[in-house]
Amino acid sequence: MSEISGQNGPADPERFAGRGPAGGRPRGRRAAGPRRGLRIALVSLASFVVLLGVAAVGGYAFVNHLASSIQRIPVKFTKLAGATQPAGAMTLLLTGATSGPISTGIPGSTGMIMLLHINAGDKGGGVVSIPPQALVQVPGHGQTELNNAVADGGASLLVRSVEQLTHLPINHYARINFTNVANLVNVIGGVDVTLPKETVAKVNVTLPKETVTKEHTFHAGVNHLTGTTAVYYVRQASLTEEGRVLRQQNVMRAILDKISSQHLLTNPVTMYRVMNALVTMLTLDSNFTNPEVMKLAANLDHLGGSAGTFVTAPTYSASSGFNLNTPESNELWTAIRHDSIAAFAKKYPATVTPRAPS
């Protein structure tokens, strides 16, 4: 109860003027001093810490609930002999999928195949795109396009094929539904991408009774994408498969840049909305635990801006098809295994994914 009001009536004004009836200190009371102020400060601090703890527990429970709601699928991970990376590093195989009314002509797949690598100690990392049409050895199917592994054996065969190609241990698998990426783009307030020239993007939209073509014009230079225009950007019908994958990777980089620069996953005010949007667009392997999901979400903050490096595995065209440049690709796989994607990108600048793909 406040000392000003008292318990039985108004407080004695003389008492709070610092004098008793005789003009001295009030009898039976000690003067309030620094110790009492310190006690009040400590109690207040303790109360604030308790409130923070309650908020943190509540926030953890909420995020844990969101992580539990992410769709999981069974994926087999084989421990390939010789597949190594630094302790504490993590490599995630990332693919794309589509659903919904807008068609690219590639049923169920966007063709995106990426390795998302977090360096040991959560210090940066990178995203490595592997061209889906690259000819590789797919276990049980001989030499064929890497993208065929998904059709022939699902995520498990793709994981095995990429591990065999790179000699990297794949820790987890994730699939992004690009139909739902639009929601994430809206939640974070849109993203900026750059185009080298004006482009008219046309996409086929399947309606209940017909399929119609809609279009959007992107001007040369910086374009601010909303959720809707992001779909046009990544699904432009005239794009080659390589061009479509480059744009998908560019949108992912723009999203990571925005999340990193504005700390959207470390700010409690924005974290819940961003996490909720991420949940709707992801499918993960069934071994991906909630704590690992939350750690990955926190580490996404380290892949934006200059902390993350985006490269594409070098390839060349031949009569047999689209081939990986073996010497340079082998250097790239080694760089990932040694947490040195940035050093590889500096040595081979032509492999850096362009920020303004056509």
XYZ file of C-alpha atoms in Angstrom:
358
model
C 0.000 0.000 0.000
C 1.278 3.466 -0.825
C 2.839 5.453 1.992
C 1.182 8.575 0.615
C -2.378 7.470 1.269
C -1.744 5.435 4.393
C -3.964 2.654 5.633
C -6.220 4.586 8.028
C -6.478 8.039 6.518
C -4.476 10.800 4.946
C -0.761 10.724 5.399
C 0.867 13.179 7.823
C 2.208 15.985 5.615
C 4.914 16.829 8.115
C 6.147 13.275 8.014
C 6.712 13.592 4.258
C 8.313 17.006 4.735
C 11.044 15.163 6.606
C 10.142 16.472 10.102
C 8.255 15.103 13.085
C 6.259 17.079 15.670
C 9.434 18.416 17.242
C 11.006 19.358 13.952
C 13.298 16.303 13.869
C 13.011 12.900 12.284
C 9.786 10.948 12.822
C 10.056 8.833 15.941
C 10.259 5.070 15.431
C 11.257 5.317 11.718
C 14.578 5.345 9.929
C 15.196 7.751 7.092
C 14.719 6.350 3.581
C 18.175 6.074 2.081
C 20.135 4.551 -0.777
C 19.599 0.989 0.471
C 15.810 1.295 0.215
C 16.138 2.715 -3.323
C 18.440 -0.148 -4.243
C 15.938 -2.684 -2.885
C 13.170 -1.129 -5.002
C 15.390 -1.195 -8.084
C 16.323 -4.849 -7.516
C 12.700 -5.882 -6.993
C 11.679 -4.025 -10.127
C 14.481 -5.641 -12.115
C 13.562 -9.085 -10.804
C 9.921 -8.520 -11.762
C 10.961 -7.454 -15.259
C 13.152 -10.552 -15.653
C 10.259 -12.766 -14.559
C 7.981 -11.110 -17.124
C 10.576 -11.627 -19.828
C 10.871 -15.265 -18.826
C 7.126 -15.760 -19.046
C 7.066 -14.094 -22.470
C 10.002 -16.209 -23.663
C 8.352 -19.440 -22.507
C 5.097 -18.424 -24.143
C 6.927 -17.445 -27.331
C 8.855 -20.715 -27.381
C 5.651 -22.688 -26.911
C 3.980 -20.809 -29.754
C 6.907 -21.237 -32.157
C 7.221 -24.892 -31.136
C 3.526 -25.316 -31.963
C 4.085 -23.731 -35.386
C 7.063 -25.991 -36.059
C 4.945 -29.021 -35.147
C 2.345 -28.044 -37.737
C 4.801 -28.174 -40.669
C 4.030 -31.075 -42.978
C 6.551 -33.919 -42.696
C 7.327 -36.732 -45.148
C 9.518 -39.839 -44.734
C 12.946 -39.452 -46.343
C 15.790 -41.973 -46.198
C 19.239 -40.567 -45.458
C 22.181 -42.805 -46.283
C 25.479 -42.309 -44.523
C 27.779 -42.250 -47.533
C 31.367 -43.210 -46.724
C 33.655 -40.205 -47.014
C 30.838 -37.659 -46.856
C 32.071 -35.128 -44.309
C 31.624 -31.541 -43.165
C 32.750 -29.553 -40.086
C 31.113 -30.442 -36.784
C 28.179 -28.126 -36.209
C 27.673 -27.333 -39.895
C 24.386 -28.240 -41.556
C 23.472 -28.932 -45.187
C 19.849 -28.882 -46.275
C 18.652 -30.156 -49.663
C 16.004 -27.729 -50.889
C 13.593 -28.312 -53.769
C 10.566 -26.519 -55.139
C 7.015 -27.589 -55.850
C 3.920 -25.957 -57.246
C 0.223 -26.258 -56.637
C -2.714 -24.028 -57.373
C -4.214 -22.438 -60.454
C -1.081 -20.976 -62.072
C 0.753 -23.416 -64.326
C 4.341 -23.521 -65.598
C 3.872 -26.647 -67.676
C 5.951 -28.684 -65.203
C 3.474 -30.712 -63.117
C 4.254 -30.577 -59.403
C 7.846 -29.371 -59.767
C 9.578 -26.030 -60.211
C 12.884 -27.665 -61.147
C 14.688 -25.963 -58.258
C 17.396 -28.029 -56.549
C 19.562 -26.224 -54.015
C 21.928 -26.933 -51.160
C 21.456 -24.547 -48.244
C 24.602 -24.725 -46.113
C 25.038 -23.217 -42.647
C 28.677 -22.925 -41.583
C 29.868 -24.359 -38.282
C 29.312 -21.925 -35.440
C 26.300 -20.460 -37.271
C 28.628 -17.989 -38.997
C 27.214 -17.398 -42.445
C 26.988 -19.975 -45.184
C 25.560 -20.097 -48.659
C 23.065 -21.433 -51.142
C 24.296 -23.570 -54.032
C 21.979 -24.175 -56.966
C 22.435 -27.405 -58.935
C 20.901 -27.184 -62.421
C 18.081 -29.764 -62.459
C 18.806 -30.754 -66.075
C 22.464 -31.598 -65.314
C 23.382 -35.170 -66.255
C 24.482 -37.145 -63.179
C 24.583 -40.731 -61.985
C 21.295 -41.560 -60.291
C 21.535 -44.804 -58.275
C 19.685 -47.595 -60.071
C 18.945 -45.464 -63.128
C 22.333 -44.714 -64.663
C 23.179 -41.316 -66.093
C 20.141 -39.080 -66.357
C 18.992 -35.569 -65.521
C 19.143 -34.902 -61.799
C 15.517 -33.769 -61.786
C 14.482 -37.271 -62.901
C 15.550 -38.612 -59.511
C 12.467 -36.996 -57.990
C 10.142 -38.677 -60.487
C 11.932 -42.042 -60.237
C 12.315 -42.313 -56.475
C 11.064 -39.196 -54.715
C 12.991 -37.179 -52.148
C 14.951 -40.199 -50.870
C 16.475 -40.942 -54.286
C 17.234 -37.261 -54.847
C 19.043 -37.056 -51.493
C 21.051 -40.181 -52.318
C 21.922 -38.852 -55.794
C 23.108 -35.486 -54.483
C 25.146 -37.117 -51.716
C 26.795 -39.394 -54.275
C 27.500 -36.410 -56.539
C 28.889 -34.043 -53.895
C 30.154 -36.380 -51.132
C 28.385 -34.062 -48.718
C 26.303 -35.398 -45.839
C 22.757 -34.155 -46.396
C 21.330 -33.516 -42.935
C 17.778 -32.661 -43.918
C 15.378 -32.214 -46.807
C 12.893 -29.379 -47.388
C 10.453 -28.601 -50.174
C 9.099 -25.105 -50.825
C 5.671 -24.674 -52.342
C 6.099 -21.575 -54.492
C 2.352 -21.041 -54.585
C 2.562 -20.146 -50.886
C 5.714 -18.040 -51.228
C 3.380 -15.220 -52.265
C 1.988 -15.123 -48.730
C 5.469 -14.832 -47.205
C 6.364 -12.017 -49.605
C 3.244 -10.130 -48.505
C 3.923 -10.747 -44.809
C 7.427 -9.255 -44.983
C 6.192 -6.235 -46.936
C 7.358 -7.262 -50.390
C 10.863 -7.656 -51.847
C 12.927 -5.866 -54.470
C 14.393 -7.539 -57.558
C 16.257 -6.063 -60.501
C 15.694 -6.801 -64.174
C 18.122 -5.778 -66.925
C 15.351 -4.817 -69.342
C 11.583 -4.382 -69.539
C 9.807 -7.745 -69.544
C 6.201 -8.769 -69.976
C 5.513 -11.843 -67.837
C 2.694 -14.085 -68.977
C 1.311 -16.945 -66.916
C -1.458 -19.422 -67.569
C -4.175 -19.355 -64.920
C -6.479 -22.369 -64.697
C -10.036 -21.403 -63.850
C -12.935 -23.827 -63.197
C -14.068 -23.822 -66.837
C -11.084 -22.502 -68.779
C -7.420 -21.576 -68.783
C -6.635 -17.922 -69.351
C -3.384 -16.047 -69.867
C -2.648 -13.073 -67.631
C 0.315 -10.741 -67.811
C 2.316 -8.201 -65.846
C 4.948 -5.767 -67.109
C 8.238 -5.476 -65.213
C 10.286 -2.393 -66.029
C 14.055 -2.248 -66.374
C 15.767 -1.694 -63.023
C 14.451 -2.298 -59.513
C 10.930 -3.720 -59.197
C 9.115 -4.073 -55.879
C 7.358 -7.439 -55.792
C 4.147 -8.141 -53.939
C 2.935 -11.687 -53.418
C 1.024 -11.629 -56.700
C 3.790 -10.128 -58.834
C 6.323 -12.501 -57.260
C 4.322 -15.364 -58.777
C 4.462 -13.681 -62.199
C 8.204 -13.136 -61.755
C 9.085 -16.775 -61.043
C 6.528 -18.384 -63.376
C 6.885 -16.361 -66.537
C 5.862 -18.807 -69.277
C 8.600 -17.762 -71.740
C 11.444 -18.520 -69.320
C 13.763 -21.438 -69.916
C 14.063 -23.931 -67.078
C 17.447 -22.412 -66.206
C 15.952 -18.905 -66.217
C 13.054 -19.981 -64.024
C 15.408 -21.528 -61.462
C 17.575 -18.379 -61.441
C 14.522 -16.245 -60.703
C 13.363 -18.606 -57.940
C 16.792 -18.391 -56.371
C 16.776 -14.604 -56.733
C 13.428 -14.335 -54.939
C 14.691 -16.572 -52.140
C 17.789 -14.386 -51.806
C 15.633 -11.223 -51.731
C 13.469 -12.762 -48.990
C 16.527 -13.718 -46.923
C 18.014 -10.241 -47.423
C 14.790 -8.656 -46.147
C 14.539 -11.008 -43.162
C 18.198 -10.374 -42.299
C 18.319 -6.599 -42.793
C 15.139 -5.976 -40.803
C 15.744 -8.766 -38.248
C 12.262 -10.124 -38.852
C 12.979 -13.472 -37.181
C 14.610 -12.005 -34.079
C 11.996 -9.311 -33.469
C 9.120 -10.813 -31.424
C 6.647 -8.427 -33.068
C 7.324 -9.776 -36.570
C 8.656 -13.256 -35.799
C 5.262 -14.927 -35.325
C 3.802 -13.683 -38.604
C 6.936 -14.608 -40.574
C 7.164 -18.038 -38.941
C 3.489 -18.677 -39.648
C 4.034 -17.815 -43.331
C 7.085 -20.079 -43.494
C 5.095 -22.966 -42.034
C 2.511 -22.865 -44.821
C 5.092 -23.073 -47.616
C 7.328 -25.834 -46.212
C 7.395 -29.620 -46.267
C 10.208 -31.232 -44.256
C 11.654 -34.684 -43.718
C 10.180 -36.516 -40.729
C 13.555 -36.530 -38.923
C 13.635 -32.728 -38.799
C 12.967 -31.945 -35.127
C 11.290 -28.785 -33.882
C 14.460 -27.484 -32.140
C 16.359 -27.968 -35.418
C 13.635 -26.096 -37.297
C 13.819 -23.186 -34.846
C 17.612 -23.138 -35.063
C 17.428 -23.095 -38.858
C 14.934 -20.212 -38.742
C 17.315 -18.252 -36.525
C 20.220 -19.013 -38.874
C 18.347 -17.701 -41.908
C 19.259 -14.286 -40.518
C 22.899 -15.138 -41.352
C 22.250 -15.917 -45.026
C 21.039 -12.491 -46.080
C 23.180 -9.566 -47.182
C 26.924 -10.117 -47.340
C 26.897 -13.025 -44.869
C 25.427 -15.475 -47.385
C 26.833 -16.445 -50.775
C 24.657 -17.619 -53.670
C 26.335 -19.625 -56.429
C 25.293 -22.006 -59.206
C 27.225 -25.178 -59.983
C 29.144 -24.573 -63.243
C 27.905 -26.447 -66.316
C 28.443 -26.651 -70.062
C 26.337 -27.867 -72.980
C 27.364 -30.921 -74.992
C 25.775 -33.204 -77.555
C 24.920 -35.616 -74.748
C 23.123 -32.938 -72.755
C 23.802 -30.496 -69.945
C 26.972 -31.482 -68.054
C 28.585 -30.276 -64.868
C 32.046 -28.762 -65.232
C 33.680 -31.549 -63.244
C 36.929 -29.842 -62.080
C 35.158 -26.657 -60.927
C 32.168 -28.519 -59.526
C 34.474 -30.748 -57.497
C 36.106 -27.618 -56.085
C 32.649 -26.327 -55.195
C 31.684 -29.503 -53.339
C 35.007 -29.335 -51.475
C 34.366 -25.684 -50.616
C 30.998 -26.572 -49.096
C 32.588 -29.348 -47.052
C 35.098 -26.818 -45.664
C 32.676 -23.934 -45.006
C 34.355 -21.867 -47.737
C 31.647 -21.154 -50.333
C 32.539 -17.450 -50.200
C 36.171 -18.213 -51.097
C 35.013 -20.350 -54.040
C 32.759 -17.534 -55.261
C 35.672 -15.106 -55.088
C 37.844 -17.479 -57.141
C 35.072 -18.211 -59.677
C 32.946 -15.024 -59.875
C 31.136 -16.345 -62.968
C 29.390 -18.923 -60.744
C 27.812 -16.269 -58.489
C 24.080 -16.229 -59.093
C 23.230 -12.904 -60.771
C 21.048 -10.469 -58.841
C 19.446 -9.347 -62.080
C 18.649 -12.500 -64.088
C 16.839 -11.798 -67.356
